[in-house]
Coordinates of C-alpha atoms in Angstrom, one line a residue:
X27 CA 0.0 0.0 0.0
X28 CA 1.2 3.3 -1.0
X29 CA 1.6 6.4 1.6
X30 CA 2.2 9.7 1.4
X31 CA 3.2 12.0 3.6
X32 CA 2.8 16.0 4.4
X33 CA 4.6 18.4 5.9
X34 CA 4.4 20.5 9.1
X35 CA 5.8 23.3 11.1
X36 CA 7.0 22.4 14.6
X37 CA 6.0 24.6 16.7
X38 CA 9.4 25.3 18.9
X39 CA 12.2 26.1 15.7
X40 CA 10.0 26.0 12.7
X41 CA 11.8 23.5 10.6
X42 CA 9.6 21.1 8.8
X43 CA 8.7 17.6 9.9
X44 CA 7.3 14.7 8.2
X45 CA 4.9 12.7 9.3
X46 CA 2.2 9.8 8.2
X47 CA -1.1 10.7 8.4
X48 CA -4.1 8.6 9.9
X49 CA -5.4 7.4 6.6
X50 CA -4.1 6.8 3.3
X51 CA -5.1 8.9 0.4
X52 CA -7.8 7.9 -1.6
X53 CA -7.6 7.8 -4.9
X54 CA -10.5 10.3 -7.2
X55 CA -13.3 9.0 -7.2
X56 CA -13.6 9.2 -11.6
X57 CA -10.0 7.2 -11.5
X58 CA -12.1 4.2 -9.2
X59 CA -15.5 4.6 -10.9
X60 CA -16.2 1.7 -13.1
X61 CA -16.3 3.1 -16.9
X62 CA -19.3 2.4 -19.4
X63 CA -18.4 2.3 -22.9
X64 CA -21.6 3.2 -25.2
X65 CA -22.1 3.9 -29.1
X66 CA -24.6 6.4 -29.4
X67 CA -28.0 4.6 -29.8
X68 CA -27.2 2.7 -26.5
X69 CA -26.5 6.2 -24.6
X70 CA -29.8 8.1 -26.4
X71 CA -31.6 5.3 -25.2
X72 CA -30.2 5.1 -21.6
X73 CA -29.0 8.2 -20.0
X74 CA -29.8 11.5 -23.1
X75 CA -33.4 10.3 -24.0
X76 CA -34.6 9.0 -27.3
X77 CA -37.0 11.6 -28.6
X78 CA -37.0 14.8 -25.8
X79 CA -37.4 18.4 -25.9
X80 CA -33.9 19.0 -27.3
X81 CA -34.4 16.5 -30.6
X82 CA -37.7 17.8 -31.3
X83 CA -36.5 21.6 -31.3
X84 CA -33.9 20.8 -33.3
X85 CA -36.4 18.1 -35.5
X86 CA -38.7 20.9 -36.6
X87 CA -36.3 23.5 -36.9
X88 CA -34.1 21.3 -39.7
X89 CA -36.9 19.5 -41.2
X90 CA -38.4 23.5 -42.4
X91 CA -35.8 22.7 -45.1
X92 CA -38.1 20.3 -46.9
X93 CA -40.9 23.1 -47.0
X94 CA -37.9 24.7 -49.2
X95 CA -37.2 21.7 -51.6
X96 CA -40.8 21.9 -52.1
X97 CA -40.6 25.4 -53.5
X98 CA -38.2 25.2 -55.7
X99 CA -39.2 21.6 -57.0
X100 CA -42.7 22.5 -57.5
X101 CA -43.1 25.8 -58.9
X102 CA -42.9 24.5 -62.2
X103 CA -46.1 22.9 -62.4
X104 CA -47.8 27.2 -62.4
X105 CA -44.5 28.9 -63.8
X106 CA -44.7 26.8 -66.9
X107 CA -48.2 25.9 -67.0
X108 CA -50.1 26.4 -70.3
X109 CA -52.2 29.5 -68.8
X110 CA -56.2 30.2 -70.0
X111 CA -56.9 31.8 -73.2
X112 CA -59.8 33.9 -75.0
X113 CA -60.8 35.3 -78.6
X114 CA -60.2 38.1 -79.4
X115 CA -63.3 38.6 -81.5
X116 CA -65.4 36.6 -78.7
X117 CA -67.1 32.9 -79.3
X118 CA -67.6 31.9 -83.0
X119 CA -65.2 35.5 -84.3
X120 CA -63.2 35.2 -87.2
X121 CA -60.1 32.5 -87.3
X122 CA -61.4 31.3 -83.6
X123 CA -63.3 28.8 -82.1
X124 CA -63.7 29.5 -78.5
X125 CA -64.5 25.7 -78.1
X126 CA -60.9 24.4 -79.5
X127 CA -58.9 22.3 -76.6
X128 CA -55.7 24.0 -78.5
X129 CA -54.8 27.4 -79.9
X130 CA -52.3 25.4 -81.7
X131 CA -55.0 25.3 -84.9
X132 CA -56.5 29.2 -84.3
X133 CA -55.2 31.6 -86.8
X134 CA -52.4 34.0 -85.2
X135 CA -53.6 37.5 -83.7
X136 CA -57.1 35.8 -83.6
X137 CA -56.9 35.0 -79.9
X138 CA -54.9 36.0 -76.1
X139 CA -53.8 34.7 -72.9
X140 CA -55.5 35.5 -69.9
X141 CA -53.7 37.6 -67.5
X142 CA -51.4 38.4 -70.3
X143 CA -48.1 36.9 -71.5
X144 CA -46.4 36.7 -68.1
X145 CA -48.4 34.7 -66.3
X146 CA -46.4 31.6 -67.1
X147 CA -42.9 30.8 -69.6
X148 CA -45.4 28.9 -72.3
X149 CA -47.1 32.4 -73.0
X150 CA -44.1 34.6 -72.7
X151 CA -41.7 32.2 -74.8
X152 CA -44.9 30.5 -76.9
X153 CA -43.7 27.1 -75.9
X154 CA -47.1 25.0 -77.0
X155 CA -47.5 23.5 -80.2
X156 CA -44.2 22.0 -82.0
X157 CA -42.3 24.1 -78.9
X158 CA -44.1 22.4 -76.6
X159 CA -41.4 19.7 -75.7
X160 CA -38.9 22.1 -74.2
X161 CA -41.4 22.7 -71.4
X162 CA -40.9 19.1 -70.4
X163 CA -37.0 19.6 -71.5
X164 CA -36.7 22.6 -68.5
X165 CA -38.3 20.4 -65.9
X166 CA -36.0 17.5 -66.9
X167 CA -32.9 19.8 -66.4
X168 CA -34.0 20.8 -63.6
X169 CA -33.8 17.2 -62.1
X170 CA -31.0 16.5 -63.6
X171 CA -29.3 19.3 -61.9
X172 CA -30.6 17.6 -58.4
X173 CA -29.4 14.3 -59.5
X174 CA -25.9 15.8 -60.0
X175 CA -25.9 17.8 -56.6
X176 CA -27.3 15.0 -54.6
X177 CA -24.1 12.8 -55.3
X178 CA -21.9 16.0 -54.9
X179 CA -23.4 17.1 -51.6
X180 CA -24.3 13.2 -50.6
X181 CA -20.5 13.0 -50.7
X182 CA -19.8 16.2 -49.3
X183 CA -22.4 15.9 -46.1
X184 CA -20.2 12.6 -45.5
X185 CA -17.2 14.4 -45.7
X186 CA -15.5 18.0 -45.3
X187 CA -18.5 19.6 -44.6
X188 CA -21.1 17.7 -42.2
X189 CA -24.6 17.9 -42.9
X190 CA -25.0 21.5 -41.3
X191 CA -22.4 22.6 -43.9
X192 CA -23.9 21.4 -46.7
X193 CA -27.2 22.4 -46.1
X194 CA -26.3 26.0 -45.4
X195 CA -24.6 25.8 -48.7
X196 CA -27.3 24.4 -50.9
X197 CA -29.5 27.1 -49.2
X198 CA -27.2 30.1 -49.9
X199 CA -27.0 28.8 -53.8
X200 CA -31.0 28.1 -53.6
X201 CA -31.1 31.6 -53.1
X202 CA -28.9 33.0 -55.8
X203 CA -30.1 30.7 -58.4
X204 CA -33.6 31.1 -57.3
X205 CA -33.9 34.8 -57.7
X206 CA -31.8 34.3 -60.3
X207 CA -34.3 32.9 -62.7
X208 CA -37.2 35.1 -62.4
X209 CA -34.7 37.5 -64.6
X210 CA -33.9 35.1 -67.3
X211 CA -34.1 36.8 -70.5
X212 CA -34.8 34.1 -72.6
X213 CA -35.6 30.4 -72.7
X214 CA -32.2 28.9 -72.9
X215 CA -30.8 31.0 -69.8
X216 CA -34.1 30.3 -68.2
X217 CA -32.6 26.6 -68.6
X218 CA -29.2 27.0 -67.5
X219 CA -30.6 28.6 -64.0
X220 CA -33.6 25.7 -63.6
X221 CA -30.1 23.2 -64.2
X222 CA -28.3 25.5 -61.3
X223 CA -31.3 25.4 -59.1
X224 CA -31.7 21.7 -59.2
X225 CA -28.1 21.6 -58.6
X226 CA -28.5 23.2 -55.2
X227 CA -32.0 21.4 -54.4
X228 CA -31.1 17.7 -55.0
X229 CA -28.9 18.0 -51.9
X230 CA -31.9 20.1 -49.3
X231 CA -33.5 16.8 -49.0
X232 CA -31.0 14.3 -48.0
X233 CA -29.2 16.6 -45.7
X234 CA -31.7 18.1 -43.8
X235 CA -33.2 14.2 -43.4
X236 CA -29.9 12.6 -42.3
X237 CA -29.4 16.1 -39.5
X238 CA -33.1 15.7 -38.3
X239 CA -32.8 12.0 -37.9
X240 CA -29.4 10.9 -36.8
X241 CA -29.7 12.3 -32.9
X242 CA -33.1 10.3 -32.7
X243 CA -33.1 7.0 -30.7
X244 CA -34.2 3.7 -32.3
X245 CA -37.5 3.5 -31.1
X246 CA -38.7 6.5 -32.6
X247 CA -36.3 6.9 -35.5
X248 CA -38.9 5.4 -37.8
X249 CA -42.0 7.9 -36.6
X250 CA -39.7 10.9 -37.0
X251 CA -38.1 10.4 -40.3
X252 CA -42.0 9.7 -41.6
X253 CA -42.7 12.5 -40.5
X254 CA -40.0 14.7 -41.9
X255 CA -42.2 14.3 -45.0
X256 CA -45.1 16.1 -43.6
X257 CA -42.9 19.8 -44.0
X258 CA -42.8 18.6 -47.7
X259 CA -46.2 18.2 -48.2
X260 CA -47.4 21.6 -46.7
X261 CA -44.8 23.1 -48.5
X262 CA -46.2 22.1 -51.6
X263 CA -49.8 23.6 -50.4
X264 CA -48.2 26.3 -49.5
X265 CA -46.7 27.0 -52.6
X266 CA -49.9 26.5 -53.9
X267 CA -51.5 29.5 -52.0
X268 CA -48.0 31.7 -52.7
X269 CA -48.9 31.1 -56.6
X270 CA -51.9 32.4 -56.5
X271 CA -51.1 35.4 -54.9
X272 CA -48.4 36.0 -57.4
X273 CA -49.8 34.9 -60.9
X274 CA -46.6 35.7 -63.0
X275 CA -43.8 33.1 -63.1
X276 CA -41.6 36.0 -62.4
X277 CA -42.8 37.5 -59.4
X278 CA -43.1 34.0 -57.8
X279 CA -39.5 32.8 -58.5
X280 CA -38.7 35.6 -56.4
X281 CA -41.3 34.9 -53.7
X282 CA -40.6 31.1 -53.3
X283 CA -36.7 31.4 -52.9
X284 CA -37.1 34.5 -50.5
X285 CA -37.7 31.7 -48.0
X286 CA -34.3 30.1 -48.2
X287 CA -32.3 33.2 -47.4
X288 CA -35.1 33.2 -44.5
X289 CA -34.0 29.9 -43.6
X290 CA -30.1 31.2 -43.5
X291 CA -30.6 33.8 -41.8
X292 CA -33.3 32.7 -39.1
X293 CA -33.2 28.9 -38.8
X294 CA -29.8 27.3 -39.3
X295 CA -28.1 29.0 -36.5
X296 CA -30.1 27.5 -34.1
X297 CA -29.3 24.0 -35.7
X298 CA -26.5 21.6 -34.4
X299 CA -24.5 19.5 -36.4
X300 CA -25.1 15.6 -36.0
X301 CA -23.0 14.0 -33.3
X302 CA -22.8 10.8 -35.5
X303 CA -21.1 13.0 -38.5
X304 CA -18.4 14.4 -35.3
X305 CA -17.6 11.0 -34.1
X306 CA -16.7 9.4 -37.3
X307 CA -14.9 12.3 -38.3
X308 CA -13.0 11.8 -35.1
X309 CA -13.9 14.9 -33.9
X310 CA -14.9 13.7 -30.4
X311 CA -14.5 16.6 -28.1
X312 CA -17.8 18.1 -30.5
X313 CA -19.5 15.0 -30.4
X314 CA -19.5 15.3 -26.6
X315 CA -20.6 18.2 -26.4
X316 CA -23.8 17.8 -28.5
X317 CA -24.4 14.4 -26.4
X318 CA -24.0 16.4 -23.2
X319 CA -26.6 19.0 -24.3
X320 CA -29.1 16.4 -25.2
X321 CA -29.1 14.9 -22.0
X322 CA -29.3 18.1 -19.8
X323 CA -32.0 19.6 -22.2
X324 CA -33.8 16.8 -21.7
X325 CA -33.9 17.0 -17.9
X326 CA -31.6 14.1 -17.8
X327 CA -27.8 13.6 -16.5
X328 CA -24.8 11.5 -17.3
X329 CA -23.0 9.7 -14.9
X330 CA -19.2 9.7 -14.3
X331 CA -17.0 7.5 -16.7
X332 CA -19.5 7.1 -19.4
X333 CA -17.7 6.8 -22.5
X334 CA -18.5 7.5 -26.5
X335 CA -17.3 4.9 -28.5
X336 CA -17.8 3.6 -32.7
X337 CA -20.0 0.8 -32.5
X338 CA -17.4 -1.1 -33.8
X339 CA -15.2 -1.1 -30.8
X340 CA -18.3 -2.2 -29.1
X341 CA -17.0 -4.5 -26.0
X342 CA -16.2 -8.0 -26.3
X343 CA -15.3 -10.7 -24.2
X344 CA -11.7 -11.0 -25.9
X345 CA -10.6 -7.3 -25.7
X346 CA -11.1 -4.3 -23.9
X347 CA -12.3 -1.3 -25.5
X348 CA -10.5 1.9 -26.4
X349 CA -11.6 4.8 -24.9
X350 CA -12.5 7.8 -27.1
X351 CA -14.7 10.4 -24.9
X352 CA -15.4 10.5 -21.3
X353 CA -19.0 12.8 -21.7
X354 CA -18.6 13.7 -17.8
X355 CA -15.2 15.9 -19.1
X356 CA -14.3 18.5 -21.3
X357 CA -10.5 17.0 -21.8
X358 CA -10.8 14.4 -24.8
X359 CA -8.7 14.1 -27.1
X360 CA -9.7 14.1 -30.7
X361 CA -8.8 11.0 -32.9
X362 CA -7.8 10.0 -36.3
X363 CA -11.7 10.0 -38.7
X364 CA -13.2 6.6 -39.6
X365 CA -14.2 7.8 -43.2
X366 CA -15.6 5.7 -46.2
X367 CA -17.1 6.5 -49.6
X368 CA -18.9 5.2 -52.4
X369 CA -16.2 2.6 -53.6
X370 CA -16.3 1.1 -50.2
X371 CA -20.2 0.4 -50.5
X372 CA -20.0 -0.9 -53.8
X373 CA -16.8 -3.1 -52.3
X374 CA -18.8 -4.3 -49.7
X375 CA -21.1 -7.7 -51.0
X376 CA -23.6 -6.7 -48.6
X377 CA -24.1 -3.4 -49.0
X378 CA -23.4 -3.3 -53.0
X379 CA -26.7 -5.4 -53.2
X380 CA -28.7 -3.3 -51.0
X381 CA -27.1 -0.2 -53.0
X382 CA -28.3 -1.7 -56.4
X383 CA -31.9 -2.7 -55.0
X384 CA -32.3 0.8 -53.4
X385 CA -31.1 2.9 -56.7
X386 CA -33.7 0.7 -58.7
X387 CA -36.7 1.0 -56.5
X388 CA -36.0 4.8 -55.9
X389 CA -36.0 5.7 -59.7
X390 CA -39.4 3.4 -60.2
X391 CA -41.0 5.0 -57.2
X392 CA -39.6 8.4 -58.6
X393 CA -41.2 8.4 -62.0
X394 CA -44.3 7.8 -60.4
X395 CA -44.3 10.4 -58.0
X396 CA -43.4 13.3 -59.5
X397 CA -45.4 12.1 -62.8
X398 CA -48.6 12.1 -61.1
X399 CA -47.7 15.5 -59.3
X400 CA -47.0 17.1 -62.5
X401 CA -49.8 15.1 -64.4
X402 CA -52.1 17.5 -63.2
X403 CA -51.9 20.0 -66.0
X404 CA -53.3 16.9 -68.0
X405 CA -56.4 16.8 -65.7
X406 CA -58.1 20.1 -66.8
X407 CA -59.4 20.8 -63.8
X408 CA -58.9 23.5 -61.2
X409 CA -54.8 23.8 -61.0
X410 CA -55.0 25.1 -57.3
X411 CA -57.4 22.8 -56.2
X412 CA -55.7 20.1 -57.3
X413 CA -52.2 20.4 -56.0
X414 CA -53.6 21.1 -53.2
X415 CA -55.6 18.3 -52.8
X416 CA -52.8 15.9 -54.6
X417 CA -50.5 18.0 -51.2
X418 CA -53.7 16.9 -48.4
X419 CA -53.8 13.4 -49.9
X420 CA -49.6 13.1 -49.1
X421 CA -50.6 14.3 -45.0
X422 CA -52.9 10.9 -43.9
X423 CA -50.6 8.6 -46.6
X424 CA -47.4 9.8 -43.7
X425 CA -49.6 9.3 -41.0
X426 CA -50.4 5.6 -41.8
X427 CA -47.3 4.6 -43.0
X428 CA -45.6 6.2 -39.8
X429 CA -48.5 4.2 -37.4
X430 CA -47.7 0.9 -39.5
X431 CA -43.8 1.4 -39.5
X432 CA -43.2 0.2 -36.5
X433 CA -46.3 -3.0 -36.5
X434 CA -45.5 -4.3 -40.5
X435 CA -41.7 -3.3 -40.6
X436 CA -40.3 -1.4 -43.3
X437 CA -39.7 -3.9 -46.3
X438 CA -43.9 -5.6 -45.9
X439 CA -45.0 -1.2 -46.2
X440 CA -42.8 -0.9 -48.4
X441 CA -44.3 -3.5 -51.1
X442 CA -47.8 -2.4 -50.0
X443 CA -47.3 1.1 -50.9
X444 CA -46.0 0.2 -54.0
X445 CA -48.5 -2.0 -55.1
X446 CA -51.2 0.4 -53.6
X447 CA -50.3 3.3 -55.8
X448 CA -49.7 0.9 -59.2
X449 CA -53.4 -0.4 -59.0
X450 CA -55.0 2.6 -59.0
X451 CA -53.1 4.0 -61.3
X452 CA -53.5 0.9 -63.3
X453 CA -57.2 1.7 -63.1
X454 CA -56.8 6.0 -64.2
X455 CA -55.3 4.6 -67.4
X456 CA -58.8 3.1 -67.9
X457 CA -60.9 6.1 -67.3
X458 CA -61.5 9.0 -70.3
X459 CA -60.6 12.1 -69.9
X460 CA -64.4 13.7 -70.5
X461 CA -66.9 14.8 -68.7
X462 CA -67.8 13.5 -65.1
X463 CA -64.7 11.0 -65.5
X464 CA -62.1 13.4 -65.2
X465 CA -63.3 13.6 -61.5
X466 CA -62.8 9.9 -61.3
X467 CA -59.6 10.2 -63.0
X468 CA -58.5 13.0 -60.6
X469 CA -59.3 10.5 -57.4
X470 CA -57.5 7.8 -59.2
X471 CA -54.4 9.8 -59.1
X472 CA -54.8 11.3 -56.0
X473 CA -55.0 8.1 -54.7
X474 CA -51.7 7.4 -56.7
X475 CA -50.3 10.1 -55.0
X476 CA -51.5 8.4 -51.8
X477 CA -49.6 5.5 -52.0
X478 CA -46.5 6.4 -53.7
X479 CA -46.1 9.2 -51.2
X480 CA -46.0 7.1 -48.3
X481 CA -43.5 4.8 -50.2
X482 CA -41.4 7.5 -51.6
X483 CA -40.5 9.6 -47.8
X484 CA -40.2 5.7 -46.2
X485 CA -37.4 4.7 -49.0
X486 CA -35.1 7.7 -46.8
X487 CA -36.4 5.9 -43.6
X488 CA -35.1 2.2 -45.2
X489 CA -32.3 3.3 -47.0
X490 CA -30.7 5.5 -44.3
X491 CA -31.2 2.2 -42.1
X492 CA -29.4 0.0 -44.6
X493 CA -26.5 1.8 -44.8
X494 CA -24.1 3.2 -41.9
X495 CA -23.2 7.0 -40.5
X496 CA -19.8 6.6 -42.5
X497 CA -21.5 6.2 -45.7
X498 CA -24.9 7.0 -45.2
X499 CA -25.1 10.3 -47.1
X500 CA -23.0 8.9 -50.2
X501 CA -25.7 6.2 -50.2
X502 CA -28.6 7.9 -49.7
X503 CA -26.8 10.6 -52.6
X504 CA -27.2 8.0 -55.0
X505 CA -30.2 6.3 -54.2
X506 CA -31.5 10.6 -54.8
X507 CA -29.5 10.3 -58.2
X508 CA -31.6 7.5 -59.0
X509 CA -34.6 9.3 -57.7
X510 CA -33.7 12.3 -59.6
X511 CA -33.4 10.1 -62.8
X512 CA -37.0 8.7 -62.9
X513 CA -37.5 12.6 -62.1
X514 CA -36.2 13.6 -65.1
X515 CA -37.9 10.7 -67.3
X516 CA -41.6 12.2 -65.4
X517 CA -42.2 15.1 -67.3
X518 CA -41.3 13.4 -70.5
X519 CA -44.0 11.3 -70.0
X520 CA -46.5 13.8 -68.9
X521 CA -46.1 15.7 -72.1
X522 CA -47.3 12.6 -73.8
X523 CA -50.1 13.0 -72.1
X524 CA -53.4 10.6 -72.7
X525 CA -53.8 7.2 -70.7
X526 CA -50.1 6.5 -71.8
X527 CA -48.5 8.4 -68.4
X528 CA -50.9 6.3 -66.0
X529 CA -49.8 3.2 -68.0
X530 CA -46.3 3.8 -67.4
X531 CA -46.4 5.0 -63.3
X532 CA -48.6 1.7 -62.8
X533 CA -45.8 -0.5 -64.5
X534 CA -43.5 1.5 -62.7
X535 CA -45.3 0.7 -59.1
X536 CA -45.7 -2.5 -59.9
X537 CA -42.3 -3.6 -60.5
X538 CA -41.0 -1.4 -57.6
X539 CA -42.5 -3.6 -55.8
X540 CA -41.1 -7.2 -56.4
X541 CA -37.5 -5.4 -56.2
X542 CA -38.3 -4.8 -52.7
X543 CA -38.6 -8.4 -52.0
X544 CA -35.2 -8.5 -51.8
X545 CA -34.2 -6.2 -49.3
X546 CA -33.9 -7.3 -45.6
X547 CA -35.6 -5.7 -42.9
X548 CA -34.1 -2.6 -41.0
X549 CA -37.0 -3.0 -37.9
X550 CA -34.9 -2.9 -34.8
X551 CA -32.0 -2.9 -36.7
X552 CA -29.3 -0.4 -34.7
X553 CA -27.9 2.6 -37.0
X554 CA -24.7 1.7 -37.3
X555 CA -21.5 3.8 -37.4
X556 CA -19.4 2.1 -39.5
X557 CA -18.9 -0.6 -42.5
X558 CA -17.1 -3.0 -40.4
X559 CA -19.4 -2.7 -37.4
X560 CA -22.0 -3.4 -39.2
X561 CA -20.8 -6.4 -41.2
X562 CA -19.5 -7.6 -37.6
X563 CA -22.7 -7.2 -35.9
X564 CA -25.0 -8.6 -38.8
X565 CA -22.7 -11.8 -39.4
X566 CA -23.4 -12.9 -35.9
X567 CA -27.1 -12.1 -36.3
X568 CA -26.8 -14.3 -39.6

């Protein structure tokens, strides 16, 4: 046994004496206090709190972003809508039949747009008739721009720049390119910005997902990241209401990107960066931090010697675990960052299937979504009313799917959704276009819409489960690439127009479907940090 000994004055000559002292020094207690090394679902879940006051705060406040994505994404269905138009002469004048479904056949000078040439690119730039393919051409540039900026920022998010970074980023050029556009000059520049724009917006989504998700604890990862959807949605309705209260497409490029610089300015500084994205990076003494605030926000505490660990130093019975954060002090050292790209997934037999199953379905479930949304200048009913409605049908389709996350498991909804959303569009490819059946036709795709919604928001649920921190945004970048591919084919197959688009987004469900027969389940599944932790963790399982 070690003692020490102190020093003392004597009282007669003042020279110092030593002497033992009744009991031996005992050691601090955080030296002697038995250490508990946790990844960071197993300390959400036990000392911060899975889904508290801190994580919804910062939930809401990063998941405003999708409202944003909407914006931009939609606006082309009433900036480049073929607007209303009237004779000149009135019903039955010269050169102009009033009763003609297309001006396309009415003799020049003979007729006008409501509202005037402004109210939409088609009337300024006459893009109808033999033009009328290079409205579907800007709408497929525009997703191609997201497909290239959602591997771009997928990889980025992963990397240098977090998933705070990048989403500040795509909002700053949102807002450049947004306002941007409402000064094009012509149609090609108009093109050019609509490709910049989707540039920015293909990475909005997948960021602000992965930062509202990530601090979320198992049990309620699945409700939250369903519901991230729901921002999307009213965005879209929104829009809707934004759009009519600025009828020209140039006035309301301006007013639906004014939002994002909102969003800069307002939201994102009260928005942390994902713990998950700091420990892989091996920036540990930031992870702490954000782990700490959790728990203390949440009206919880952490005890001494807890310690922050990959989950694939998880403990064994063989070997001890290195420490990399104590959260009860501010004195950790930083380590070397456990990184991973693309290559690695595709390297990886497991996760290169999973990768080629989730790029598939995406584009599939895609083509249908944003077909049916933008099939609605097809309809020829009320344009308002029926985005909105196509927006209020998207709300209950996330509700259910969230209640049945958690009961079916992701894969069995997954298939259902599918299949839900191909039958009835199976059945709108039936119904004629005339009379009292285009209200018929209008529930049949709303009831598309349904379906495919609820499929399309729980792909980021399942895909962001199949995949780990490390790689999780380079993943889920591609799977949007894919996403932003059946984007681009949409609108192509809208301008077709007829019973052919509801032909194609029912083949498109349908198939979606039996591809997801081969994924595995994620439900209560961990979120894994890292390639090899996974693969350990999921070979023993197997």
């Amino acid at each position: 046994m070690r003692t020490t000994f102190t020093l003392s004055l004597d009282s007669n000559d003042g020279k110092p004496e030593s002497r033992s002292p009744l009991l031996p020094a005992v050691e601090s207690p955080a030296r002697n206090s038995k250490t508990e090394n946790l990844c960071i679902d197993q300390m959400l879940q036990k000392y911060c709190g899975e889904f508290g006051r801190w994580q919804l705060k910062h939930f809401v406040l990063t998941s405003l972003a999708w409202a944003l994505e909407a914006f931009h994404t939609m606006v082309m269905i009433f900036a480049d809508r073929e607007p209303e138009w009237r004779c000149l002469d009135g019903v039955g004048g010269s050169g102009c039949d009033q009763t003609a479904k297309s001006v396309c056949r009415l003799e020049p000078g003979s007729w006008e747009w409501v509202g005037g040439t402004g109210t939409s690119t088609v009337a300024e730039w006459d893009l109808l008739c033999g033009d009328k393919f290079k409205v579907g051409l800007v709408q497929a540039m525009f997703f191609g721009g997201c497909m290239i900026g959602a591997g771009i920022f997928g990889h980025l998010s992963d990397s240098v720049l977090g998933r705070k970074g990048s989403l500040t980023v795509v909002c700053i050029l949102n807002t450049i390119f947004g306002s941007m556009t409402a000064l094009s000059p012509n149609y090609w520049s108009y093109v050019i910005l609509r490709f910049l724009t989707g540039f920015s917006t293909g990475g909005v989504g997948l960021c602000a997902f992965v930062l509202a998700t990530e601090p979320v604890g198992p049990k309620m990862r699945g409700i939250a990241g369903m519901s991230t959807f729901y921002f999307f949605a009213g965005g879209i309705a929104l829009l809707s209401g934004i759009a009519y209260i600025f009828p020209t497409w140039r006035k309301l490029y301006i007013a639906s990107s004014i939002p994002s610089l909102l969003f800069l300015l307002l939201i994102l500084p009260f928005i942390s960066e994902s713990p998950r994205w700091y420990l892989v990076r091996g920036r540990i003494k930031e992870a702490t931090k954000i782990m700490s605030r959790i728990a203390t926000s949440n009206g919880n505490g952490l005890p001494q010697g807890v310690l922050l660990t990959l989950d694939q130093e998880s403990p064994s019975a063989s070997s001890p675990l290195p420490r990399l954060s104590s959260l009860s002090s501010c004195h950790a050292e930083n380590k070397d960052a456990v990184t991973g790209s693309i290559v690695d997934v595709i390297r990886s037999p497991m996760t290169r299937m999973r990768l080629i199953l989730a790029v598939v379905i995406n584009f599939l479930c895609s083509v249908v979504y944003y077909g049916l949304s933008l099939n609605v200048v097809n309809l020829e009913t009320n344009l308002y009313l029926t985005v909105v409605l196509n927006a209020a049908a998207e709300m209950p389709a996330f509700m259910t799917t969230a209640m049945l996350l958690d009961r079916l498991g992701r894969k069995p909804l997954t298939i259902g959704t599918l299949w839900f959303s191909g039958l009835f569009c199976f059945m709108g490819s039936f119904v004629e276009n005339v009379g009292v059946w285009k209200a018929l036709r209008m529930v049949c795709g709303i009831l598309g819409i349904f379906g495919m919604a609820g499929t399309y928001n729980l792909l980021f649920i399942y895909t962001a489960e199949l995949f780990p921190t490390v790689v999780r945004n380079a993943a889920l970048g591609c799977t949007t690439q894919a996403a932003q591919m059946g984007a681009i084919l949409a609108p192509i197959v809208v301008v077709l127009g007829g019973s052919l688009p509801f032909v194609v987004f029912a083949l498109c469900g349908i198939f979606g479907g039996l591809f997801a027969f081969y994924l595995p389940e994620t439900l209560n599944q961990p979120l894994y940090d890292t390639l090899t932790g996974m693969e350990t963790k999921e070979d023993i399982v197997v």
